[in-house]
PDB file of C-alpha atoms and ligand atoms in Angstrom:
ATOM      1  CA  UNK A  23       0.000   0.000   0.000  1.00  0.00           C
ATOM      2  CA  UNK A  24       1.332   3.720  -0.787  1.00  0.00           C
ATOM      3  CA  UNK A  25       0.067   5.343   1.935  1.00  0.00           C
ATOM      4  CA  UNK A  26       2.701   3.723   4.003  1.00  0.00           C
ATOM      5  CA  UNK A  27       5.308   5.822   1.941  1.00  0.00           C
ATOM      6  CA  UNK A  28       3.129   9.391   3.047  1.00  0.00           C
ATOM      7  CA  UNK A  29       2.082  11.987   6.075  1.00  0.00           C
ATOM      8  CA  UNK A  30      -1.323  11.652   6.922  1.00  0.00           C
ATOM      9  CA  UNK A  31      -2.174  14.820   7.460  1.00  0.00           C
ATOM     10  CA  UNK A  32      -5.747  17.275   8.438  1.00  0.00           C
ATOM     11  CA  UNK A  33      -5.504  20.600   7.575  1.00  0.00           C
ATOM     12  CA  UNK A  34      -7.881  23.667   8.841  1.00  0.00           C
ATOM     13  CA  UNK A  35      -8.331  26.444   6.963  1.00  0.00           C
ATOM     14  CA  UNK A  36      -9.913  29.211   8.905  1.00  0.00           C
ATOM     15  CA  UNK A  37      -9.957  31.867   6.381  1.00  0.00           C
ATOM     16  CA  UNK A  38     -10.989  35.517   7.624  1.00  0.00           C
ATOM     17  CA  UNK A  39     -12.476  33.899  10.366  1.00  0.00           C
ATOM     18  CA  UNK A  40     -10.894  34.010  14.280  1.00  0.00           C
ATOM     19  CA  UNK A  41      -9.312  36.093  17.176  1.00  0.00           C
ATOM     20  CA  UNK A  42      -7.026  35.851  20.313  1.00  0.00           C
ATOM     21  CA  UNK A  43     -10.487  34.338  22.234  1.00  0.00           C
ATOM     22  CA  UNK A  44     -11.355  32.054  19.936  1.00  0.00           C
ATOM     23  CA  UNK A  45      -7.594  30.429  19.442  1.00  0.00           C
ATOM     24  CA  UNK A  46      -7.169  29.991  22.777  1.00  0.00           C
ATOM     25  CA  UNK A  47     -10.940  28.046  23.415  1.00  0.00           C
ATOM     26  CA  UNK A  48      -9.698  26.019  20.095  1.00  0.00           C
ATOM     27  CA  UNK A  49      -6.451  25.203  22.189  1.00  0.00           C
ATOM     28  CA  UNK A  50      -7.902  24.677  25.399  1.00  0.00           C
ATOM     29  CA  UNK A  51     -10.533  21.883  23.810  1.00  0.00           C
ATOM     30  CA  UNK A  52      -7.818  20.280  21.846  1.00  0.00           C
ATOM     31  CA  UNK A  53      -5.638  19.905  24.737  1.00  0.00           C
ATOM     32  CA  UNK A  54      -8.293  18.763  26.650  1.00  0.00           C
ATOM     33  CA  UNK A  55      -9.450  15.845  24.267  1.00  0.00           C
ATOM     34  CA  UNK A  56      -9.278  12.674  24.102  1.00  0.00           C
ATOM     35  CA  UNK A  57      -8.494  12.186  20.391  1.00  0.00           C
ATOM     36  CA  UNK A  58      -5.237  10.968  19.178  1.00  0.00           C
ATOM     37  CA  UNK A  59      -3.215  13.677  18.039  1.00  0.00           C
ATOM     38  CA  UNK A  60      -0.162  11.893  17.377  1.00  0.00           C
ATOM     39  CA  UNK A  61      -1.085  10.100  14.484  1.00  0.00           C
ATOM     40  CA  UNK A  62      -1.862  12.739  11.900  1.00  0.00           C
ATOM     41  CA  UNK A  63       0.023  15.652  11.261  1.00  0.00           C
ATOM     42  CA  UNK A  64      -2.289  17.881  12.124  1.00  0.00           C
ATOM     43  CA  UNK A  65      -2.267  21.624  10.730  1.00  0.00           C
ATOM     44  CA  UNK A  66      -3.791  24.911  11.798  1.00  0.00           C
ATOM     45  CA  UNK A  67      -3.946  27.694   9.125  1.00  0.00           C
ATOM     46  CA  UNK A  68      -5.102  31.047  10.763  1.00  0.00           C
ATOM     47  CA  UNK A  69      -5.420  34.551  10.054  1.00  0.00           C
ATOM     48  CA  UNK A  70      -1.488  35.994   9.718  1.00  0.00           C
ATOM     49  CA  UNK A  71      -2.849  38.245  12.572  1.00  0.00           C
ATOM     50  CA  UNK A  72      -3.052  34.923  15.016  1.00  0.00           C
ATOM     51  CA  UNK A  73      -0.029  33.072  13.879  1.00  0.00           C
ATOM     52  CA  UNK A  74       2.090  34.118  16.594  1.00  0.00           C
ATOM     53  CA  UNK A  75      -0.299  33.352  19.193  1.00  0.00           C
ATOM     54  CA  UNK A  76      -1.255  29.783  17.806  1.00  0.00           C
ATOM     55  CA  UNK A  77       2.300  28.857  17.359  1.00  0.00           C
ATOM     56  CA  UNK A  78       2.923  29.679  21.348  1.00  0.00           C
ATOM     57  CA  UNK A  79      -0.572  28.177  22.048  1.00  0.00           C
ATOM     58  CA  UNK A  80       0.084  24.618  19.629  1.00  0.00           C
ATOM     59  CA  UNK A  81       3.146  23.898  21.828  1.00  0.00           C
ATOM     60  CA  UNK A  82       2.217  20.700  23.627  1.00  0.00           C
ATOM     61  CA  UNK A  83      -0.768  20.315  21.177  1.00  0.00           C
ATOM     62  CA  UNK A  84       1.067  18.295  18.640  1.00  0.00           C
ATOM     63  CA  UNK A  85      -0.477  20.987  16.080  1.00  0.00           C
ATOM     64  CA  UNK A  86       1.858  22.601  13.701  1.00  0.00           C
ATOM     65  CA  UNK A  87       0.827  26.352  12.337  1.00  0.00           C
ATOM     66  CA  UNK A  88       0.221  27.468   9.139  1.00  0.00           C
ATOM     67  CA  UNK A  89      -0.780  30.554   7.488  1.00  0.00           C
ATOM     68  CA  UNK A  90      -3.204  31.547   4.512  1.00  0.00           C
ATOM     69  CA  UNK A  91      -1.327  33.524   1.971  1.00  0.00           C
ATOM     70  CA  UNK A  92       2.385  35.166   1.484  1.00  0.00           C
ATOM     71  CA  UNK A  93       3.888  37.689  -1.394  1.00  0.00           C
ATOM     72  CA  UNK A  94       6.816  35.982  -3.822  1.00  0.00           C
ATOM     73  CA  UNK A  95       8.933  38.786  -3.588  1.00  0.00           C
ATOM     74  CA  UNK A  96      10.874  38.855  -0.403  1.00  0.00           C
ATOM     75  CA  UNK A  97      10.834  42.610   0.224  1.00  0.00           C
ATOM     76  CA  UNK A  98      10.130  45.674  -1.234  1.00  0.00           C
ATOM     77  CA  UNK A  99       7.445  48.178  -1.958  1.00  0.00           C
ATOM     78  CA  UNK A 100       4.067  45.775  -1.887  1.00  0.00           C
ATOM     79  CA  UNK A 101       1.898  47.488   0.672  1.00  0.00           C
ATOM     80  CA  UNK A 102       0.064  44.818   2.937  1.00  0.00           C
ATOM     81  CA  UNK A 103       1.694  42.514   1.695  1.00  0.00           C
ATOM     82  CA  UNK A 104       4.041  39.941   3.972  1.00  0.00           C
ATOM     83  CA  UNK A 105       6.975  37.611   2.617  1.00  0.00           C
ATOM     84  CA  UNK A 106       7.823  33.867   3.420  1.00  0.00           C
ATOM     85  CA  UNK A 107      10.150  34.985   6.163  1.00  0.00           C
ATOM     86  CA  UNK A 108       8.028  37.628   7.568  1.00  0.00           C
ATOM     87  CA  UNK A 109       5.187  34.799   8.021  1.00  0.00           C
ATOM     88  CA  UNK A 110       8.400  32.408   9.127  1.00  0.00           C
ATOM     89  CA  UNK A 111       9.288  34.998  11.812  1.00  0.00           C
ATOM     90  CA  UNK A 112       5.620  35.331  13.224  1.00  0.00           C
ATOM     91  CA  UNK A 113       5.504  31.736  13.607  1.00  0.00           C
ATOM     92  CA  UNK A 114       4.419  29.634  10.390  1.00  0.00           C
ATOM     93  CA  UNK A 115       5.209  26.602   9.143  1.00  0.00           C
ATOM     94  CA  UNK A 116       2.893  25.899   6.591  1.00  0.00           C
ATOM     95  CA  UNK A 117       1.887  28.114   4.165  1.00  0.00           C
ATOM     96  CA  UNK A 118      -1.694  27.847   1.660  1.00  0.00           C
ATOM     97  CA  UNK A 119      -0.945  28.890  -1.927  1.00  0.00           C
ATOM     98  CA  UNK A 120      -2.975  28.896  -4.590  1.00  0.00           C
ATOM     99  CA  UNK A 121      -6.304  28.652  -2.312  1.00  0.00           C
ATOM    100  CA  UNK A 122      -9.429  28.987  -5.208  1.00  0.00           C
ATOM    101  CA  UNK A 123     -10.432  32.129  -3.052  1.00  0.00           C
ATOM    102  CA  UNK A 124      -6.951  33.954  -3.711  1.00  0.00           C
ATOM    103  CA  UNK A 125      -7.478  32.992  -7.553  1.00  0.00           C
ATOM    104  CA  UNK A 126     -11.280  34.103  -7.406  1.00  0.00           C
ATOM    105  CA  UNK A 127     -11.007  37.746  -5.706  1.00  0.00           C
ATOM    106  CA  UNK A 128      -7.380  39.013  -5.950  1.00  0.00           C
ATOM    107  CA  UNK A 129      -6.565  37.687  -9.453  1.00  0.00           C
ATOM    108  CA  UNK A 130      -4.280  34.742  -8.502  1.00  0.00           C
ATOM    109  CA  UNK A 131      -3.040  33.657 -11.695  1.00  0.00           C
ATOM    110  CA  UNK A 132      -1.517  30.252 -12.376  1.00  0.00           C
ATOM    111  CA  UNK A 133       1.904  31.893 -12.618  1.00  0.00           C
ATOM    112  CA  UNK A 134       1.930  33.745  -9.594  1.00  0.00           C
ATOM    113  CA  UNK A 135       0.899  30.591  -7.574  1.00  0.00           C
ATOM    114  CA  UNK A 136       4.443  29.312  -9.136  1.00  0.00           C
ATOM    115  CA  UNK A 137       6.477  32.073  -8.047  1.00  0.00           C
ATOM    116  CA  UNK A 138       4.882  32.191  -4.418  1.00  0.00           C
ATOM    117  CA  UNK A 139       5.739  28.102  -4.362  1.00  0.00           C
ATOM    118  CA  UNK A 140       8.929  28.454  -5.016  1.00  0.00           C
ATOM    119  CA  UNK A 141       9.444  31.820  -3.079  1.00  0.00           C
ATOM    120  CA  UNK A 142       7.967  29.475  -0.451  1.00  0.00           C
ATOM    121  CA  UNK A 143      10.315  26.418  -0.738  1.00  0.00           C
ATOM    122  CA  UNK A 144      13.522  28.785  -1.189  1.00  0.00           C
ATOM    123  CA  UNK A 145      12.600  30.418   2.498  1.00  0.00           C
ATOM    124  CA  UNK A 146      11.942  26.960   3.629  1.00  0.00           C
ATOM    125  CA  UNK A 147       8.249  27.373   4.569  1.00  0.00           C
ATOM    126  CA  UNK A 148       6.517  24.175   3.374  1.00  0.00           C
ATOM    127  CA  UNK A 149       3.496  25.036   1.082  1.00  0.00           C
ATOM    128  CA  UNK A 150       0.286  23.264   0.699  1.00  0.00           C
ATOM    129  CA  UNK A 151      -0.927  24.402  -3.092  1.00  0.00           C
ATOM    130  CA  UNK A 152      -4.156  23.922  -4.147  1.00  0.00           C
ATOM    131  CA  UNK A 153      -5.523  23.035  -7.290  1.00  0.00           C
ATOM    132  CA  UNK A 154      -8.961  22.801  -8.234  1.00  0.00           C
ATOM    133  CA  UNK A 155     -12.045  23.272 -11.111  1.00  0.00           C
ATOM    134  CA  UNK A 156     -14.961  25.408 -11.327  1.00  0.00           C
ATOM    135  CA  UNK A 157     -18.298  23.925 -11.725  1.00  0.00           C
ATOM    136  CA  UNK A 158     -18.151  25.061 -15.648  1.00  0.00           C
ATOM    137  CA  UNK A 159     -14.848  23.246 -15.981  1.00  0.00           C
ATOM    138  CA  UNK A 160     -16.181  19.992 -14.670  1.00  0.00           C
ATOM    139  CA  UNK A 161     -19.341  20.160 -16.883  1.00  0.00           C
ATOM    140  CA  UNK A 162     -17.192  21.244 -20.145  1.00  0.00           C
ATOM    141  CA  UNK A 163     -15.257  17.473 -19.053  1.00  0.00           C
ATOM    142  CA  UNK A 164     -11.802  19.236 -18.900  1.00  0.00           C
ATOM    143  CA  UNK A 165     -11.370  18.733 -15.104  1.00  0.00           C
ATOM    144  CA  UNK A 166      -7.682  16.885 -15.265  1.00  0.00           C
ATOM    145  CA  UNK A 167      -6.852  18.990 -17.877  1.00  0.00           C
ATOM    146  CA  UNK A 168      -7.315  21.795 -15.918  1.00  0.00           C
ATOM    147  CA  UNK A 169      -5.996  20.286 -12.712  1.00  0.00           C
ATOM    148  CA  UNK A 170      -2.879  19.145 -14.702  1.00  0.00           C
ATOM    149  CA  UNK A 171      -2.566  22.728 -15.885  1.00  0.00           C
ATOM    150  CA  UNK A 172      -2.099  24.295 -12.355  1.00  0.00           C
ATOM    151  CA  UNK A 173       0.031  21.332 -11.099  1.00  0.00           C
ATOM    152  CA  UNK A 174       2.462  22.077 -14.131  1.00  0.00           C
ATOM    153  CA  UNK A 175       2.972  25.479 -13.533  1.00  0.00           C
ATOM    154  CA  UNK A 176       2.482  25.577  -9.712  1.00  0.00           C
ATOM    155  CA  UNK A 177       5.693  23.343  -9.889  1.00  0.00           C
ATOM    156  CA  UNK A 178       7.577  24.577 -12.461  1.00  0.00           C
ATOM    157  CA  UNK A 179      10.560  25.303 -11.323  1.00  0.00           C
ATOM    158  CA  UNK A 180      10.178  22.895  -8.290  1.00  0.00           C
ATOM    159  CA  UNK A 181      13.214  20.000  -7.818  1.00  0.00           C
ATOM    160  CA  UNK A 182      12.165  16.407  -6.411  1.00  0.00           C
ATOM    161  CA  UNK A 183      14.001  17.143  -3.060  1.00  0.00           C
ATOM    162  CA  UNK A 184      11.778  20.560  -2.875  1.00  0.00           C
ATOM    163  CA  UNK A 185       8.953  18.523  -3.856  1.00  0.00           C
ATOM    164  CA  UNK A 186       9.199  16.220  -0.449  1.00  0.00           C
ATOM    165  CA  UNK A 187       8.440  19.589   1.618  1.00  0.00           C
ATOM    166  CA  UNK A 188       4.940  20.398  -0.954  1.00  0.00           C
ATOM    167  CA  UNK A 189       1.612  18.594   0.098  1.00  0.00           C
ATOM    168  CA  UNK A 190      -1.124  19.110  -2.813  1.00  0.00           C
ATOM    169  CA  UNK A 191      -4.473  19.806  -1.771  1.00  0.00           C
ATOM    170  CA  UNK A 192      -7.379  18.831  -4.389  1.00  0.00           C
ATOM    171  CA  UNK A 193     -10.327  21.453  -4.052  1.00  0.00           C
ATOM    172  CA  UNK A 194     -13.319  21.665  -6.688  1.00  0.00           C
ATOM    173  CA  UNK A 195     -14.536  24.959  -6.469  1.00  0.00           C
ATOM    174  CA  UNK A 196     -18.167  24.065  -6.343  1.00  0.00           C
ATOM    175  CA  UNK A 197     -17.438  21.832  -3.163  1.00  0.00           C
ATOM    176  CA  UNK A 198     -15.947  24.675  -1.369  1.00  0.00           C
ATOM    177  CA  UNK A 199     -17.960  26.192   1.713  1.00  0.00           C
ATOM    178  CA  UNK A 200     -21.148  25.049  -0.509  1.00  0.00           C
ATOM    179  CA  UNK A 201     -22.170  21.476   1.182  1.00  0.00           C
ATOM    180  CA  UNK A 202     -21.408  19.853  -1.775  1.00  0.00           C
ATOM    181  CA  UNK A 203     -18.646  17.158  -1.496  1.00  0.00           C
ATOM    182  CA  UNK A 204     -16.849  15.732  -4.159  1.00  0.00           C
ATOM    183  CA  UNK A 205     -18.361  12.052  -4.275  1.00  0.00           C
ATOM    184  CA  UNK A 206     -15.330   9.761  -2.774  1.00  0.00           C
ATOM    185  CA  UNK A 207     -15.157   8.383  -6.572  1.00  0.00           C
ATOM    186  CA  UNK A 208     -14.807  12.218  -7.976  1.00  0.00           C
ATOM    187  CA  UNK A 209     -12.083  13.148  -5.476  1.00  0.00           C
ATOM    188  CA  UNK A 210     -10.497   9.906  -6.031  1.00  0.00           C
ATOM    189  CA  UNK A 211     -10.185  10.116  -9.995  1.00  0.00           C
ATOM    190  CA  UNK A 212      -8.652  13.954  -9.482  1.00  0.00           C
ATOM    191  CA  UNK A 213      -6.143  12.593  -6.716  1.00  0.00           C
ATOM    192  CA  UNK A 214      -5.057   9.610  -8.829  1.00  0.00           C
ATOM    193  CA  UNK A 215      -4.523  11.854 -11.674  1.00  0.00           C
ATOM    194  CA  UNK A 216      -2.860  14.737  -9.440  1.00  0.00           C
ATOM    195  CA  UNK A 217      -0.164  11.759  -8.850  1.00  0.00           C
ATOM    196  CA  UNK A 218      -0.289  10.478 -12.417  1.00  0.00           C
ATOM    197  CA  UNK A 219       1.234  13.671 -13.458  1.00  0.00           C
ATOM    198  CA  UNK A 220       3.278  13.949 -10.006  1.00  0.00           C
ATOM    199  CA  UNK A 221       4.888  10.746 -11.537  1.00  0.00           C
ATOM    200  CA  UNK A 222       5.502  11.834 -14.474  1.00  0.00           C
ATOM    201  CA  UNK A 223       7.341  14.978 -13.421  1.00  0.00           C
ATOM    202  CA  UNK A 224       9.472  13.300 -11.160  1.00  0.00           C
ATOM    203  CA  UNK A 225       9.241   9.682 -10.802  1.00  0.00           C
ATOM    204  CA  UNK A 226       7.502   6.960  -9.138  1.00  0.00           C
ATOM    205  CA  UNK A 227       9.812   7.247  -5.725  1.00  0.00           C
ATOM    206  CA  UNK A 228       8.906  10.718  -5.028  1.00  0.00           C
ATOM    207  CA  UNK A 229       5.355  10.704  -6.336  1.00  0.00           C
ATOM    208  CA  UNK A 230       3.982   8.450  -3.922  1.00  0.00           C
ATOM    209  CA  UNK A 231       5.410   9.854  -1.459  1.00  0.00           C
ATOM    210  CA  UNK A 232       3.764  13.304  -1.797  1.00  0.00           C
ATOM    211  CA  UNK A 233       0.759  13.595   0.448  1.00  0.00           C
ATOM    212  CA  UNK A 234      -2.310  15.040  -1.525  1.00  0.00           C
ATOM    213  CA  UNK A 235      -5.253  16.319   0.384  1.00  0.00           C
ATOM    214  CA  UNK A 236      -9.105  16.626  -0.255  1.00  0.00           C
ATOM    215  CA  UNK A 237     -10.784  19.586   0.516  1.00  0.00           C
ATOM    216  CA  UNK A 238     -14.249  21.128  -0.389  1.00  0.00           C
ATOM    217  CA  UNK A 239     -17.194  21.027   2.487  1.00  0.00           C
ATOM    218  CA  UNK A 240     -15.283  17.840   4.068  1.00  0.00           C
ATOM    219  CA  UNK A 241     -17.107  16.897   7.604  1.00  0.00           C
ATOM    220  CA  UNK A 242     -17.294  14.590  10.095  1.00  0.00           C
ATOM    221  CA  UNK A 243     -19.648  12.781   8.294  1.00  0.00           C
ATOM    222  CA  UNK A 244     -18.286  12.330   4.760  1.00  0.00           C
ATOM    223  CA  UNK A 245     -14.807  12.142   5.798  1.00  0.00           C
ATOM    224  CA  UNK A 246     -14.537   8.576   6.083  1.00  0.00           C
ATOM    225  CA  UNK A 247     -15.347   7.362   2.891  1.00  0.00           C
ATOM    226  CA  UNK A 248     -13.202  10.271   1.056  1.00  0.00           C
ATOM    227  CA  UNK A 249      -9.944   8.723   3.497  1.00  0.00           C
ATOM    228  CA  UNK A 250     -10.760   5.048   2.121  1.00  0.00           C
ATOM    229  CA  UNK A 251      -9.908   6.531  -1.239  1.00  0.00           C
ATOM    230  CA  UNK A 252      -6.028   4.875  -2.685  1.00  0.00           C
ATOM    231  CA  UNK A 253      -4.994   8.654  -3.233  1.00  0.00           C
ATOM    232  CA  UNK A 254      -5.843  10.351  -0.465  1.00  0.00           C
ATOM    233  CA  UNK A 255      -3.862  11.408   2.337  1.00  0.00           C
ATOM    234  CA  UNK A 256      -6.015  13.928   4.807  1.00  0.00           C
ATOM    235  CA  UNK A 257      -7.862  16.914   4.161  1.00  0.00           C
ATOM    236  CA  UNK A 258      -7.709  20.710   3.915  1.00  0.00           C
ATOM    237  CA  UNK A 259     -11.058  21.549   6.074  1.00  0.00           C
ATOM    238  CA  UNK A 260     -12.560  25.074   6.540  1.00  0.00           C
ATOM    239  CA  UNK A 261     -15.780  25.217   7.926  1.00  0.00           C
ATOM    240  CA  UNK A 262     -15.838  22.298  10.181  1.00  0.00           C
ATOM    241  CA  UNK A 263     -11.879  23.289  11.526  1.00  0.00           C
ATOM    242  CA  UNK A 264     -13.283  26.596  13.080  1.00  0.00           C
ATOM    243  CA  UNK A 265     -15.070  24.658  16.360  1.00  0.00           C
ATOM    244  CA  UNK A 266     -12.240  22.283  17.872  1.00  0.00           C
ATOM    245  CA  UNK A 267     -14.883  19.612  18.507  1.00  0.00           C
ATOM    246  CA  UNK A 268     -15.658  19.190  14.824  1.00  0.00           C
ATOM    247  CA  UNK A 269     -12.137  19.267  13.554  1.00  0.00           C
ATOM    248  CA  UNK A 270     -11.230  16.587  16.281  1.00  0.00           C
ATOM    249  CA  UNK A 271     -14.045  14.331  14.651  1.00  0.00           C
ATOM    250  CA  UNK A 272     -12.222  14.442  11.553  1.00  0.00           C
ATOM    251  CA  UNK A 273      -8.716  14.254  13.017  1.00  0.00           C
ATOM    252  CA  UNK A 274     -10.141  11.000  14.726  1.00  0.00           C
ATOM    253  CA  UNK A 275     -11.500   9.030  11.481  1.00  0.00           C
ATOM    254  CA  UNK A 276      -7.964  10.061  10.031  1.00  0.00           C
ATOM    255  CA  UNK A 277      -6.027   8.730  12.408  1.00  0.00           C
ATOM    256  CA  UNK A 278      -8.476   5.770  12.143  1.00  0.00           C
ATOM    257  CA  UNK A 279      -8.346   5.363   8.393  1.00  0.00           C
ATOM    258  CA  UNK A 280      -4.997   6.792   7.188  1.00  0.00           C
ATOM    259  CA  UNK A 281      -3.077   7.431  10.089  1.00  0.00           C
ATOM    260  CA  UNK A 282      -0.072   5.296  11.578  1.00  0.00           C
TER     261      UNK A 282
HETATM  262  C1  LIG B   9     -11.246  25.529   2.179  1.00  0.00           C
HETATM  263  O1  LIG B   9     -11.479  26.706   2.380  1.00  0.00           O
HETATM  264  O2  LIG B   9     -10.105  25.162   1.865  1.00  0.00           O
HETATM  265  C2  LIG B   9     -12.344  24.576   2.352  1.00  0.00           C
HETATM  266  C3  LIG B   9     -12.144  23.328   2.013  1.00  0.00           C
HETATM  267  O3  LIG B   9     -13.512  25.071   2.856  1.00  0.00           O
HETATM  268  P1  LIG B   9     -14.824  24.227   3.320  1.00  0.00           P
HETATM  269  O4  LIG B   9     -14.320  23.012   4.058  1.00  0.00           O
HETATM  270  O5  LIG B   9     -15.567  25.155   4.192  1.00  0.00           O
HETATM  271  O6  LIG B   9     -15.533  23.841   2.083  1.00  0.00           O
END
């Protein structure tokens, strides 16, 4: 079985969404469970406003801290923007490129998810790119040509030793914060391709060992059957990662399914 050769990992994606109260109740409930957190590698990305506190907060929590966005440039005149080491400095580890949000409303081209990966790689945060189709896409029947497209170029100039530090998240638009999951079949077939391509970039050896996520309205209750799936390795969750109940749910049926 691949999997054996890949992180497990659950994601959360809180999006504008947060503050100092609500980090610290997230903490306080995930320190206080139960669930095994040892398993996955589990992954909060906040707000870059909170990334300092969750970092001091996920110590003992076996949570590692992401962030949302970052600028490819690693200085200079970009106003509101912050670089890889900035976010590095406040506290990040993980860093979301590509998300279908940045492409929708600020113009996120294809291109400038490739610089920001390897602006990304080059300050040694580790980014978790995702790739994705709109709803026309998918009816049109160009999905993996689509989702090859933004692999390609969101890689580009990416080596197989800087590929072991990239997780891939697969996100259809039309699943995202709409209630509509990807059927475990759908989310399989894009996965399966995502590595198709992976292996033919690089090579068997260091495509399966690239962990590729699911995200798009994943829950407690669907989450199973999309970790069953050959391909997948965890998710990238938004709406059910903001209450630290849900998100444990989903941590637990990883560390059920994939985890080891
Ligand atoms: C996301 O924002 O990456 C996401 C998957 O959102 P949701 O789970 O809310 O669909």
């Amino acid at each position: 079985m691949d999997k054996r050769y890949r992180k497990a990992i659950i994601a959360g994606n809180w999006k504008m969404n947060g503050d100092n109260t609500s980090l610290k109740t997230f903490f306080k409930e995930v320190k206080q469970s139960k669930t095994p957190k040892n398993i996955t590698k589990n992954i909060l990305c906040v707000p870059a406003t909170l990334i300092t506190a969750a970092q001091g907060l996920s110590k003992s929590s076996k949570f590692s801290v992401g962030t949302q966005n970052m600028h490819f440039e690693q200085s200079g005149a970009y106003t509101g923007e912050l670089s890889a080491s900035m976010i590095m400095e406040a506290g990040a580890e993980y860093v979301i490129i590509g998300h279908s949000e940045r492409r929708k409303f600020f113009g996120e081209t294809d291109e400038i998810v490739a610089k920001k990966t390897t602006a990304a790689v080059l300050s040694g945060l580790k980014p978790i790119i995702c790739v994705g189709e709109t709803n026309c896409q998918r009816n049109f029947g160009v999905t993996l040509e689509v989702i090859r497209r933004q692999l390609k170029i969101a890689l580009s100039s990416i080596d197989a030793v800087q590929l072991k530090k990239i997780v891939i998240a697969y996100e259809p638009v039309w699943a995202i914060g709409t209630g509509r999951t990807a059927t475990p079949e759908q989310a399989q077939e894009v996965c399966k391709e995502i590595r198709t391509c992976l292996r033919e970039m690089y090579g068997a050896k260091s495509a399966r060992a690239v962990s590729i996520l699911y995200g798009g309205s994943l829950n407690a209750n669907n989450a199973r059957e999309i970790f069953e799936q050959y391909d997948i390795d965890g998710a990238l969750v938004g709406g059910a990662s903001l209450k630290a109940q849900d998100f444990l749910k989903i941590i637990e049926i990883g560390a059920e399914i994939i985890g080891k």
